[in-house]
Amino acid sequence: MDHPQVPRFATTLSVVNAWGRAGHFGNARVANERAGFPRHFDHQFGWAADQLSKFAFAGRISGDALMDQHSHLPLQLSIMAANDAVEMRNGMRSADMHKYHQLNQFFAWDPLEAPNLRRCPTCVEEDLARYGVAHWRLHHQWPFTRHCAEHRTPLQQACVRCKKSPFVEKVAIQLAHDDCLLCGHHAHFTPLIDESPVKGPAEAYWSLLDLAFRALKGEALEIRSFDEAALRRRGITMDHVVSKTLTRWNCRSGVELAAKLDIVVQEDNGARKLKNASPLMMKLAVLNCGLEM
Ligand SMILES: [Zn+2]
Ligand SMILES: [Zn+2]
């Protein structure tokens, strides 16, 4: 069977677009729409990965492969109890949602993909040599991320000519090596780091990026063995862990940490507060510290 050759961690939309460009759809835009516009569902689970597999790939990329290799699901599951993770995964595979959730946001106010698409120049080169097209990668799109976790290179997001970035809302048929869709300039993006530097201390930033990338690969098994009760027996409370996390990130509050991680914060009567009480990357940052205590 003809199996589409796509790199692990290519975004779902990227895989859909490459598959369409290879001539497997009459209308790639229809498949894109089916794959889902960005939307904010409150606590809505179910991506219908199996449906997308049938609809877009005639089963040649399975629902399981879509979830495990082309979605942020493994990252989300890494911080869940094993039984809950199995249940969530089953929901994602078979739920009847009609729309596969493009941004994989899991919770409405905790998007795991920044609005602007980013790419790593080394990934682009390697993809072009191997597949003839270059893919957008999941781990480049995490809002706090400024580097490719694999190649350590600064990510790129803005066109040198029009200074604009490709953006997911467009749901256009775009791949990472394409000319700028907005001005037609041959794709040569300025490094993202020039516009938007890492917001936290380098050590904390890289440690979190590496942990998140290992979690996406399903390798951060130590997260599940994090044992709050065992810490308490040693006189360490979660308050201590949180306080160590804030110190590590050079922050005084959770809201400040959220801002450094580019997590959505809202103004409420002049006070800034988190839209989602426990954003995934924040949890990971805290666990990252707790595991070292
Ligand atoms: Zn890379
Ligand atoms: Zn441009």
PDB file of C-alpha atoms and ligand atoms in Angstrom:
ATOM      1  CA  MET A   1       0.000   0.000   0.000  1.00  0.00           C
ATOM      2  CA  ASP A   2       1.182   3.473  -0.869  1.00  0.00           C
ATOM      3  CA  HIS A   3       2.044   5.063   2.459  1.00  0.00           C
ATOM      4  CA  PRO A   4       2.672   8.794   2.452  1.00  0.00           C
ATOM      5  CA  GLN A   5       6.224   9.536   3.561  1.00  0.00           C
ATOM      6  CA  VAL A   6       6.016  12.229   6.199  1.00  0.00           C
ATOM      7  CA  PRO A   7       8.320  13.097   9.066  1.00  0.00           C
ATOM      8  CA  ARG A   8       7.300  12.353  12.616  1.00  0.00           C
ATOM      9  CA  PHE A   9       5.955  15.491  14.354  1.00  0.00           C
ATOM     10  CA  ALA A  10       4.758  17.138  11.144  1.00  0.00           C
ATOM     11  CA  THR A  11       1.529  18.945  12.057  1.00  0.00           C
ATOM     12  CA  THR A  12      -1.695  17.294  10.950  1.00  0.00           C
ATOM     13  CA  LEU A  13      -2.423  20.175   8.623  1.00  0.00           C
ATOM     14  CA  SER A  14       1.023  19.898   7.085  1.00  0.00           C
ATOM     15  CA  VAL A  15       0.499  16.201   6.392  1.00  0.00           C
ATOM     16  CA  VAL A  16      -2.925  16.901   4.894  1.00  0.00           C
ATOM     17  CA  ASN A  17      -1.454  19.613   2.657  1.00  0.00           C
ATOM     18  CA  ALA A  18       1.494  17.529   1.475  1.00  0.00           C
ATOM     19  CA  TRP A  19      -0.827  14.630   0.729  1.00  0.00           C
ATOM     20  CA  GLY A  20      -3.121  16.953  -1.198  1.00  0.00           C
ATOM     21  CA  ARG A  21      -0.249  18.473  -3.124  1.00  0.00           C
ATOM     22  CA  ALA A  22       0.889  15.011  -4.140  1.00  0.00           C
ATOM     23  CA  GLY A  23      -2.416  14.783  -6.005  1.00  0.00           C
ATOM     24  CA  HIS A  24      -4.353  12.577  -3.623  1.00  0.00           C
ATOM     25  CA  PHE A  25      -7.286  14.959  -3.214  1.00  0.00           C
ATOM     26  CA  GLY A  26      -9.426  16.576  -5.832  1.00  0.00           C
ATOM     27  CA  ASN A  27      -9.639  19.569  -3.547  1.00  0.00           C
ATOM     28  CA  ALA A  28      -7.091  19.988  -0.797  1.00  0.00           C
ATOM     29  CA  ARG A  29      -9.012  22.928   0.613  1.00  0.00           C
ATOM     30  CA  VAL A  30     -11.970  20.681   1.349  1.00  0.00           C
ATOM     31  CA  ALA A  31      -9.680  18.293   3.180  1.00  0.00           C
ATOM     32  CA  ASN A  32      -8.193  21.237   5.039  1.00  0.00           C
ATOM     33  CA  GLU A  33     -11.610  22.376   6.107  1.00  0.00           C
ATOM     34  CA  ARG A  34     -12.413  18.889   7.205  1.00  0.00           C
ATOM     35  CA  ALA A  35      -9.170  18.856   9.160  1.00  0.00           C
ATOM     36  CA  GLY A  36     -10.595  21.798  11.008  1.00  0.00           C
ATOM     37  CA  PHE A  37     -10.404  25.519  11.363  1.00  0.00           C
ATOM     38  CA  PRO A  38      -8.949  26.764  14.594  1.00  0.00           C
ATOM     39  CA  ARG A  39     -11.741  26.917  17.088  1.00  0.00           C
ATOM     40  CA  HIS A  40     -12.148  27.244  20.792  1.00  0.00           C
ATOM     41  CA  PHE A  41     -14.125  24.422  22.303  1.00  0.00           C
ATOM     42  CA  ASP A  42     -14.543  24.406  25.999  1.00  0.00           C
ATOM     43  CA  HIS A  43     -13.322  21.100  27.360  1.00  0.00           C
ATOM     44  CA  GLN A  44     -14.362  19.407  24.179  1.00  0.00           C
ATOM     45  CA  PHE A  45     -12.600  16.145  23.490  1.00  0.00           C
ATOM     46  CA  GLY A  46     -12.599  14.015  20.407  1.00  0.00           C
ATOM     47  CA  TRP A  47     -10.722  14.674  17.241  1.00  0.00           C
ATOM     48  CA  ALA A  48     -12.204  11.775  15.353  1.00  0.00           C
ATOM     49  CA  ALA A  49      -8.726  10.736  14.292  1.00  0.00           C
ATOM     50  CA  ASP A  50     -10.094   7.565  12.689  1.00  0.00           C
ATOM     51  CA  GLN A  51     -12.547   9.616  10.629  1.00  0.00           C
ATOM     52  CA  LEU A  52      -9.825  11.922   9.423  1.00  0.00           C
ATOM     53  CA  SER A  53      -7.695   8.923   8.566  1.00  0.00           C
ATOM     54  CA  LYS A  54     -10.463   7.538   6.344  1.00  0.00           C
ATOM     55  CA  PHE A  55     -11.536  10.842   4.877  1.00  0.00           C
ATOM     56  CA  ALA A  56      -8.196  12.418   4.088  1.00  0.00           C
ATOM     57  CA  PHE A  57      -5.832   9.485   3.738  1.00  0.00           C
ATOM     58  CA  ALA A  58      -8.073   6.587   2.736  1.00  0.00           C
ATOM     59  CA  GLY A  59      -6.697   4.861   5.830  1.00  0.00           C
ATOM     60  CA  ARG A  60      -3.097   5.059   4.611  1.00  0.00           C
ATOM     61  CA  ILE A  61      -2.169   7.072   7.648  1.00  0.00           C
ATOM     62  CA  SER A  62      -4.015   5.515  10.553  1.00  0.00           C
ATOM     63  CA  GLY A  63      -5.893   7.406  13.239  1.00  0.00           C
ATOM     64  CA  ASP A  64      -3.292   6.123  15.698  1.00  0.00           C
ATOM     65  CA  ALA A  65      -0.445   7.509  13.602  1.00  0.00           C
ATOM     66  CA  LEU A  66      -2.226  10.868  13.327  1.00  0.00           C
ATOM     67  CA  MET A  67      -2.578  11.029  17.091  1.00  0.00           C
ATOM     68  CA  ASP A  68       0.853   9.720  18.040  1.00  0.00           C
ATOM     69  CA  GLN A  69       3.005  11.308  15.368  1.00  0.00           C
ATOM     70  CA  HIS A  70       1.121  14.352  14.144  1.00  0.00           C
ATOM     71  CA  SER A  71      -0.675  15.769  17.166  1.00  0.00           C
ATOM     72  CA  HIS A  72       0.233  17.176  20.583  1.00  0.00           C
ATOM     73  CA  LEU A  73      -1.678  14.334  22.222  1.00  0.00           C
ATOM     74  CA  PRO A  74       1.409  12.463  23.541  1.00  0.00           C
ATOM     75  CA  LEU A  75       2.498  15.682  25.252  1.00  0.00           C
ATOM     76  CA  GLN A  76      -0.931  16.096  26.851  1.00  0.00           C
ATOM     77  CA  LEU A  77      -1.022  12.419  27.904  1.00  0.00           C
ATOM     78  CA  SER A  78       2.417  12.582  29.499  1.00  0.00           C
ATOM     79  CA  ILE A  79       1.062  14.522  32.476  1.00  0.00           C
ATOM     80  CA  MET A  80      -2.063  12.416  32.919  1.00  0.00           C
ATOM     81  CA  ALA A  81      -2.548   9.309  35.054  1.00  0.00           C
ATOM     82  CA  ALA A  82      -2.134   6.162  32.931  1.00  0.00           C
ATOM     83  CA  ASN A  83      -5.832   5.155  33.044  1.00  0.00           C
ATOM     84  CA  ASP A  84      -7.068   8.648  32.202  1.00  0.00           C
ATOM     85  CA  ALA A  85      -4.569   8.801  29.365  1.00  0.00           C
ATOM     86  CA  VAL A  86      -5.954   5.602  27.822  1.00  0.00           C
ATOM     87  CA  GLU A  87      -9.487   6.960  28.070  1.00  0.00           C
ATOM     88  CA  MET A  88      -8.559  10.285  26.513  1.00  0.00           C
ATOM     89  CA  ARG A  89      -6.656   8.608  23.711  1.00  0.00           C
ATOM     90  CA  ASN A  90      -9.662   6.387  22.890  1.00  0.00           C
ATOM     91  CA  GLY A  91     -11.860   9.472  22.839  1.00  0.00           C
ATOM     92  CA  MET A  92      -9.527  11.232  20.440  1.00  0.00           C
ATOM     93  CA  ARG A  93      -9.425   8.265  18.122  1.00  0.00           C
ATOM     94  CA  SER A  94     -13.086   7.477  17.788  1.00  0.00           C
ATOM     95  CA  ALA A  95     -15.133  10.434  18.951  1.00  0.00           C
ATOM     96  CA  ASP A  96     -17.597  11.710  16.417  1.00  0.00           C
ATOM     97  CA  MET A  97     -16.613  15.354  16.198  1.00  0.00           C
ATOM     98  CA  HIS A  98     -16.706  15.886  12.436  1.00  0.00           C
ATOM     99  CA  LYS A  99     -13.851  18.339  12.770  1.00  0.00           C
ATOM    100  CA  TYR A 100     -10.374  17.249  13.587  1.00  0.00           C
ATOM    101  CA  HIS A 101      -8.994  19.868  15.893  1.00  0.00           C
ATOM    102  CA  GLN A 102      -6.289  21.611  13.941  1.00  0.00           C
ATOM    103  CA  LEU A 103      -4.710  23.489  16.796  1.00  0.00           C
ATOM    104  CA  ASN A 104      -4.991  20.537  19.140  1.00  0.00           C
ATOM    105  CA  GLN A 105      -5.777  22.913  21.912  1.00  0.00           C
ATOM    106  CA  PHE A 106      -7.357  20.386  24.249  1.00  0.00           C
ATOM    107  CA  PHE A 107      -8.695  23.186  26.402  1.00  0.00           C
ATOM    108  CA  ALA A 108     -10.108  26.371  25.011  1.00  0.00           C
ATOM    109  CA  TRP A 109      -7.754  28.792  26.703  1.00  0.00           C
ATOM    110  CA  ASP A 110      -4.580  26.814  26.491  1.00  0.00           C
ATOM    111  CA  PRO A 111      -3.556  26.780  22.846  1.00  0.00           C
ATOM    112  CA  LEU A 112      -0.549  24.620  22.095  1.00  0.00           C
ATOM    113  CA  GLU A 113       0.151  26.358  18.809  1.00  0.00           C
ATOM    114  CA  ALA A 114       1.035  29.999  18.333  1.00  0.00           C
ATOM    115  CA  PRO A 115      -1.052  31.876  15.748  1.00  0.00           C
ATOM    116  CA  ASN A 116       1.977  32.336  13.486  1.00  0.00           C
ATOM    117  CA  LEU A 117       3.578  29.315  11.901  1.00  0.00           C
ATOM    118  CA  ARG A 118       7.287  28.834  12.609  1.00  0.00           C
ATOM    119  CA  ARG A 119       9.842  26.642  10.946  1.00  0.00           C
ATOM    120  CA  CYS A 120      13.412  25.485  11.484  1.00  0.00           C
ATOM    121  CA  PRO A 121      15.730  26.099   8.519  1.00  0.00           C
ATOM    122  CA  THR A 122      17.546  22.794   9.105  1.00  0.00           C
ATOM    123  CA  CYS A 123      14.292  20.824   9.263  1.00  0.00           C
ATOM    124  CA  VAL A 124      13.229  22.524   6.007  1.00  0.00           C
ATOM    125  CA  GLU A 125      16.481  21.537   4.275  1.00  0.00           C
ATOM    126  CA  GLU A 126      16.334  17.974   5.533  1.00  0.00           C
ATOM    127  CA  ASP A 127      12.669  17.614   4.562  1.00  0.00           C
ATOM    128  CA  LEU A 128      13.281  18.947   1.055  1.00  0.00           C
ATOM    129  CA  ALA A 129      16.124  16.463   0.530  1.00  0.00           C
ATOM    130  CA  ARG A 130      14.074  13.573   1.874  1.00  0.00           C
ATOM    131  CA  TYR A 131      10.469  14.277   0.875  1.00  0.00           C
ATOM    132  CA  GLY A 132      10.611  17.016  -1.740  1.00  0.00           C
ATOM    133  CA  VAL A 133       8.421  19.211   0.475  1.00  0.00           C
ATOM    134  CA  ALA A 134       9.006  20.729   3.912  1.00  0.00           C
ATOM    135  CA  HIS A 135       6.637  20.275   6.827  1.00  0.00           C
ATOM    136  CA  TRP A 136       5.536  22.436   9.723  1.00  0.00           C
ATOM    137  CA  ARG A 137       6.481  20.728  12.975  1.00  0.00           C
ATOM    138  CA  LEU A 138       4.384  20.420  16.141  1.00  0.00           C
ATOM    139  CA  HIS A 139       7.207  21.339  18.518  1.00  0.00           C
ATOM    140  CA  HIS A 140       8.026  24.528  16.617  1.00  0.00           C
ATOM    141  CA  GLN A 141       4.523  25.849  17.197  1.00  0.00           C
ATOM    142  CA  TRP A 142       4.406  25.728  21.011  1.00  0.00           C
ATOM    143  CA  PRO A 143       3.904  29.361  21.921  1.00  0.00           C
ATOM    144  CA  PHE A 144       6.982  29.693  24.203  1.00  0.00           C
ATOM    145  CA  THR A 145       9.300  27.939  21.764  1.00  0.00           C
ATOM    146  CA  ARG A 146      11.970  29.929  19.933  1.00  0.00           C
ATOM    147  CA  HIS A 147      14.220  27.069  18.792  1.00  0.00           C
ATOM    148  CA  CYS A 148      14.006  23.692  17.127  1.00  0.00           C
ATOM    149  CA  ALA A 149      14.308  21.188  19.974  1.00  0.00           C
ATOM    150  CA  GLU A 150      16.030  18.807  17.579  1.00  0.00           C
ATOM    151  CA  HIS A 151      18.569  21.088  15.879  1.00  0.00           C
ATOM    152  CA  ARG A 152      18.838  23.882  18.497  1.00  0.00           C
ATOM    153  CA  THR A 153      18.468  26.443  15.699  1.00  0.00           C
ATOM    154  CA  PRO A 154      16.390  29.632  16.117  1.00  0.00           C
ATOM    155  CA  LEU A 155      12.985  29.279  14.501  1.00  0.00           C
ATOM    156  CA  GLN A 156      11.909  31.551  11.690  1.00  0.00           C
ATOM    157  CA  GLN A 157       8.510  33.077  11.271  1.00  0.00           C
ATOM    158  CA  ALA A 158       8.544  36.391   9.412  1.00  0.00           C
ATOM    159  CA  CYS A 159       9.008  37.060   5.698  1.00  0.00           C
ATOM    160  CA  VAL A 160      12.015  39.353   5.097  1.00  0.00           C
ATOM    161  CA  ARG A 161      10.059  41.420   2.592  1.00  0.00           C
ATOM    162  CA  CYS A 162       6.581  41.947   4.041  1.00  0.00           C
ATOM    163  CA  LYS A 163       7.599  41.103   7.650  1.00  0.00           C
ATOM    164  CA  LYS A 164       4.435  39.059   8.012  1.00  0.00           C
ATOM    165  CA  SER A 165       4.188  35.453   9.096  1.00  0.00           C
ATOM    166  CA  PRO A 166       2.257  32.546   7.704  1.00  0.00           C
ATOM    167  CA  PHE A 167      -0.654  32.021  10.036  1.00  0.00           C
ATOM    168  CA  VAL A 168      -2.765  29.019  10.789  1.00  0.00           C
ATOM    169  CA  GLU A 169      -6.095  30.838  10.612  1.00  0.00           C
ATOM    170  CA  LYS A 170      -5.665  31.095   6.893  1.00  0.00           C
ATOM    171  CA  VAL A 171      -6.068  27.330   6.558  1.00  0.00           C
ATOM    172  CA  ALA A 172      -4.328  27.818   3.265  1.00  0.00           C
ATOM    173  CA  ILE A 173      -2.588  25.076   1.385  1.00  0.00           C
ATOM    174  CA  GLN A 174       0.844  26.017   2.656  1.00  0.00           C
ATOM    175  CA  LEU A 175       3.959  24.070   3.474  1.00  0.00           C
ATOM    176  CA  ALA A 176       7.107  25.205   5.232  1.00  0.00           C
ATOM    177  CA  HIS A 177       9.200  25.720   2.085  1.00  0.00           C
ATOM    178  CA  ASP A 178       6.573  27.712   0.178  1.00  0.00           C
ATOM    179  CA  ASP A 179       7.008  31.261  -1.062  1.00  0.00           C
ATOM    180  CA  CYS A 180       5.438  33.863   1.200  1.00  0.00           C
ATOM    181  CA  LEU A 181       1.685  33.523   0.669  1.00  0.00           C
ATOM    182  CA  LEU A 182       1.154  37.154   1.595  1.00  0.00           C
ATOM    183  CA  CYS A 183       3.571  38.932  -0.749  1.00  0.00           C
ATOM    184  CA  GLY A 184       4.908  36.163  -2.964  1.00  0.00           C
ATOM    185  CA  HIS A 185       8.498  36.684  -1.879  1.00  0.00           C
ATOM    186  CA  HIS A 186      10.586  33.554  -2.221  1.00  0.00           C
ATOM    187  CA  ALA A 187      10.408  31.982   1.208  1.00  0.00           C
ATOM    188  CA  HIS A 188      13.315  33.328   3.147  1.00  0.00           C
ATOM    189  CA  PHE A 189      12.166  34.118   6.616  1.00  0.00           C
ATOM    190  CA  THR A 190      13.944  36.241   9.178  1.00  0.00           C
ATOM    191  CA  PRO A 191      14.905  34.428  12.329  1.00  0.00           C
ATOM    192  CA  LEU A 192      12.136  34.520  14.881  1.00  0.00           C
ATOM    193  CA  ILE A 193      14.632  35.111  17.655  1.00  0.00           C
ATOM    194  CA  ASP A 194      15.366  38.598  16.327  1.00  0.00           C
ATOM    195  CA  GLU A 195      11.796  39.659  16.841  1.00  0.00           C
ATOM    196  CA  SER A 196      10.872  37.772  19.901  1.00  0.00           C
ATOM    197  CA  PRO A 197      13.666  36.552  22.162  1.00  0.00           C
ATOM    198  CA  VAL A 198      13.404  33.839  24.774  1.00  0.00           C
ATOM    199  CA  LYS A 199      11.564  35.363  27.707  1.00  0.00           C
ATOM    200  CA  GLY A 200      12.948  33.338  30.594  1.00  0.00           C
ATOM    201  CA  PRO A 201      16.442  32.434  31.775  1.00  0.00           C
ATOM    202  CA  ALA A 202      18.162  30.267  29.154  1.00  0.00           C
ATOM    203  CA  GLU A 203      18.669  27.303  31.495  1.00  0.00           C
ATOM    204  CA  ALA A 204      14.958  27.153  32.469  1.00  0.00           C
ATOM    205  CA  TYR A 205      13.875  27.647  28.859  1.00  0.00           C
ATOM    206  CA  TRP A 206      16.043  24.881  27.402  1.00  0.00           C
ATOM    207  CA  SER A 207      15.234  22.491  30.205  1.00  0.00           C
ATOM    208  CA  LEU A 208      11.486  22.968  29.605  1.00  0.00           C
ATOM    209  CA  LEU A 209      11.849  22.719  25.830  1.00  0.00           C
ATOM    210  CA  ASP A 210      13.785  19.474  26.165  1.00  0.00           C
ATOM    211  CA  LEU A 211      11.290  18.007  28.634  1.00  0.00           C
ATOM    212  CA  ALA A 212       8.327  18.966  26.427  1.00  0.00           C
ATOM    213  CA  PHE A 213      10.005  17.476  23.357  1.00  0.00           C
ATOM    214  CA  ARG A 214      10.744  14.237  25.199  1.00  0.00           C
ATOM    215  CA  ALA A 215       7.107  14.187  26.361  1.00  0.00           C
ATOM    216  CA  LEU A 216       5.945  14.630  22.757  1.00  0.00           C
ATOM    217  CA  LYS A 217       8.124  11.654  21.825  1.00  0.00           C
ATOM    218  CA  GLY A 218       6.497   9.662  24.634  1.00  0.00           C
ATOM    219  CA  GLU A 219       9.861   9.423  26.390  1.00  0.00           C
ATOM    220  CA  ALA A 220       9.298  11.551  29.493  1.00  0.00           C
ATOM    221  CA  LEU A 221       8.067   8.625  31.550  1.00  0.00           C
ATOM    222  CA  GLU A 222       9.485  10.084  34.766  1.00  0.00           C
ATOM    223  CA  ILE A 223       6.656  12.650  34.790  1.00  0.00           C
ATOM    224  CA  ARG A 224       4.134   9.967  35.704  1.00  0.00           C
ATOM    225  CA  SER A 225       6.296   8.763  38.549  1.00  0.00           C
ATOM    226  CA  PHE A 226       6.291  12.241  40.117  1.00  0.00           C
ATOM    227  CA  ASP A 227       5.181  11.503  43.656  1.00  0.00           C
ATOM    228  CA  GLU A 228       3.735  14.383  45.629  1.00  0.00           C
ATOM    229  CA  ALA A 229       3.182  12.226  48.730  1.00  0.00           C
ATOM    230  CA  ALA A 230       6.814  11.070  48.752  1.00  0.00           C
ATOM    231  CA  LEU A 231       7.941  14.703  48.544  1.00  0.00           C
ATOM    232  CA  ARG A 232       5.639  15.640  51.440  1.00  0.00           C
ATOM    233  CA  ARG A 233       7.177  12.894  53.576  1.00  0.00           C
ATOM    234  CA  ARG A 234      10.484  14.675  52.976  1.00  0.00           C
ATOM    235  CA  GLY A 235       8.900  17.937  54.134  1.00  0.00           C
ATOM    236  CA  ILE A 236       8.549  19.369  50.606  1.00  0.00           C
ATOM    237  CA  THR A 237       5.106  20.689  49.674  1.00  0.00           C
ATOM    238  CA  MET A 238       3.802  21.692  46.272  1.00  0.00           C
ATOM    239  CA  ASP A 239       4.104  25.297  47.436  1.00  0.00           C
ATOM    240  CA  HIS A 240       7.854  24.721  47.704  1.00  0.00           C
ATOM    241  CA  VAL A 241       7.940  23.240  44.212  1.00  0.00           C
ATOM    242  CA  VAL A 242       5.981  26.158  42.754  1.00  0.00           C
ATOM    243  CA  SER A 243       8.162  28.659  44.531  1.00  0.00           C
ATOM    244  CA  LYS A 244      11.316  26.961  43.204  1.00  0.00           C
ATOM    245  CA  THR A 245       9.806  27.054  39.707  1.00  0.00           C
ATOM    246  CA  LEU A 246       9.114  30.788  39.953  1.00  0.00           C
ATOM    247  CA  THR A 247      12.664  31.441  41.180  1.00  0.00           C
ATOM    248  CA  ARG A 248      14.101  29.357  38.360  1.00  0.00           C
ATOM    249  CA  TRP A 249      12.132  31.422  35.841  1.00  0.00           C
ATOM    250  CA  ASN A 250      12.944  34.654  37.624  1.00  0.00           C
ATOM    251  CA  CYS A 251       9.246  35.386  38.284  1.00  0.00           C
ATOM    252  CA  ARG A 252       7.234  36.496  41.278  1.00  0.00           C
ATOM    253  CA  SER A 253       3.848  35.050  40.321  1.00  0.00           C
ATOM    254  CA  GLY A 254       2.137  32.418  38.232  1.00  0.00           C
ATOM    255  CA  VAL A 255       0.800  35.113  35.924  1.00  0.00           C
ATOM    256  CA  GLU A 256       4.348  36.368  35.313  1.00  0.00           C
ATOM    257  CA  LEU A 257       5.487  32.840  34.530  1.00  0.00           C
ATOM    258  CA  ALA A 258       2.532  32.417  32.184  1.00  0.00           C
ATOM    259  CA  ALA A 259       3.544  35.586  30.343  1.00  0.00           C
ATOM    260  CA  LYS A 260       7.083  34.238  29.920  1.00  0.00           C
ATOM    261  CA  LEU A 261       5.637  31.041  28.492  1.00  0.00           C
ATOM    262  CA  ASP A 262       3.336  32.970  26.133  1.00  0.00           C
ATOM    263  CA  ILE A 263       0.287  31.477  27.801  1.00  0.00           C
ATOM    264  CA  VAL A 264      -2.993  33.350  27.370  1.00  0.00           C
ATOM    265  CA  VAL A 265      -3.536  35.801  30.210  1.00  0.00           C
ATOM    266  CA  GLN A 266      -6.628  37.993  30.509  1.00  0.00           C
ATOM    267  CA  GLU A 267      -7.324  41.301  32.203  1.00  0.00           C
ATOM    268  CA  ASP A 268     -10.054  41.142  34.796  1.00  0.00           C
ATOM    269  CA  ASN A 269     -10.882  44.457  36.473  1.00  0.00           C
ATOM    270  CA  GLY A 270      -7.304  45.571  36.030  1.00  0.00           C
ATOM    271  CA  ALA A 271      -5.868  42.320  37.380  1.00  0.00           C
ATOM    272  CA  ARG A 272      -4.143  39.884  35.073  1.00  0.00           C
ATOM    273  CA  LYS A 273      -5.145  36.281  35.475  1.00  0.00           C
ATOM    274  CA  LEU A 274      -4.823  32.990  33.649  1.00  0.00           C
ATOM    275  CA  LYS A 275      -7.637  32.024  31.344  1.00  0.00           C
ATOM    276  CA  ASN A 276      -6.995  28.387  32.051  1.00  0.00           C
ATOM    277  CA  ALA A 277      -6.216  27.620  35.683  1.00  0.00           C
ATOM    278  CA  SER A 278      -3.505  25.073  34.883  1.00  0.00           C
ATOM    279  CA  PRO A 279      -1.991  25.414  31.439  1.00  0.00           C
ATOM    280  CA  LEU A 280      -0.084  22.408  30.163  1.00  0.00           C
ATOM    281  CA  MET A 281       3.301  24.098  29.729  1.00  0.00           C
ATOM    282  CA  MET A 282       3.021  25.660  33.172  1.00  0.00           C
ATOM    283  CA  LYS A 283       2.339  22.247  34.684  1.00  0.00           C
ATOM    284  CA  LEU A 284       5.357  20.893  32.840  1.00  0.00           C
ATOM    285  CA  ALA A 285       7.544  23.735  34.121  1.00  0.00           C
ATOM    286  CA  VAL A 286       6.478  22.954  37.702  1.00  0.00           C
ATOM    287  CA  LEU A 287       6.922  19.195  37.268  1.00  0.00           C
ATOM    288  CA  ASN A 288      10.326  19.847  35.747  1.00  0.00           C
ATOM    289  CA  CYS A 289      11.383  21.455  39.036  1.00  0.00           C
ATOM    290  CA  GLY A 290       9.542  19.000  41.264  1.00  0.00           C
ATOM    291  CA  LEU A 291      11.299  16.046  39.652  1.00  0.00           C
ATOM    292  CA  GLU A 292      14.641  17.548  40.610  1.00  0.00           C
ATOM    293  CA  MET A 293      13.751  18.005  44.287  1.00  0.00           C
TER     294      MET A 293
HETATM  295 ZN    ZN B   1      14.974  21.524  13.140  1.00  0.00          ZN
HETATM  296 ZN    ZN B   2       6.055  38.232   2.407  1.00  0.00          ZN
END
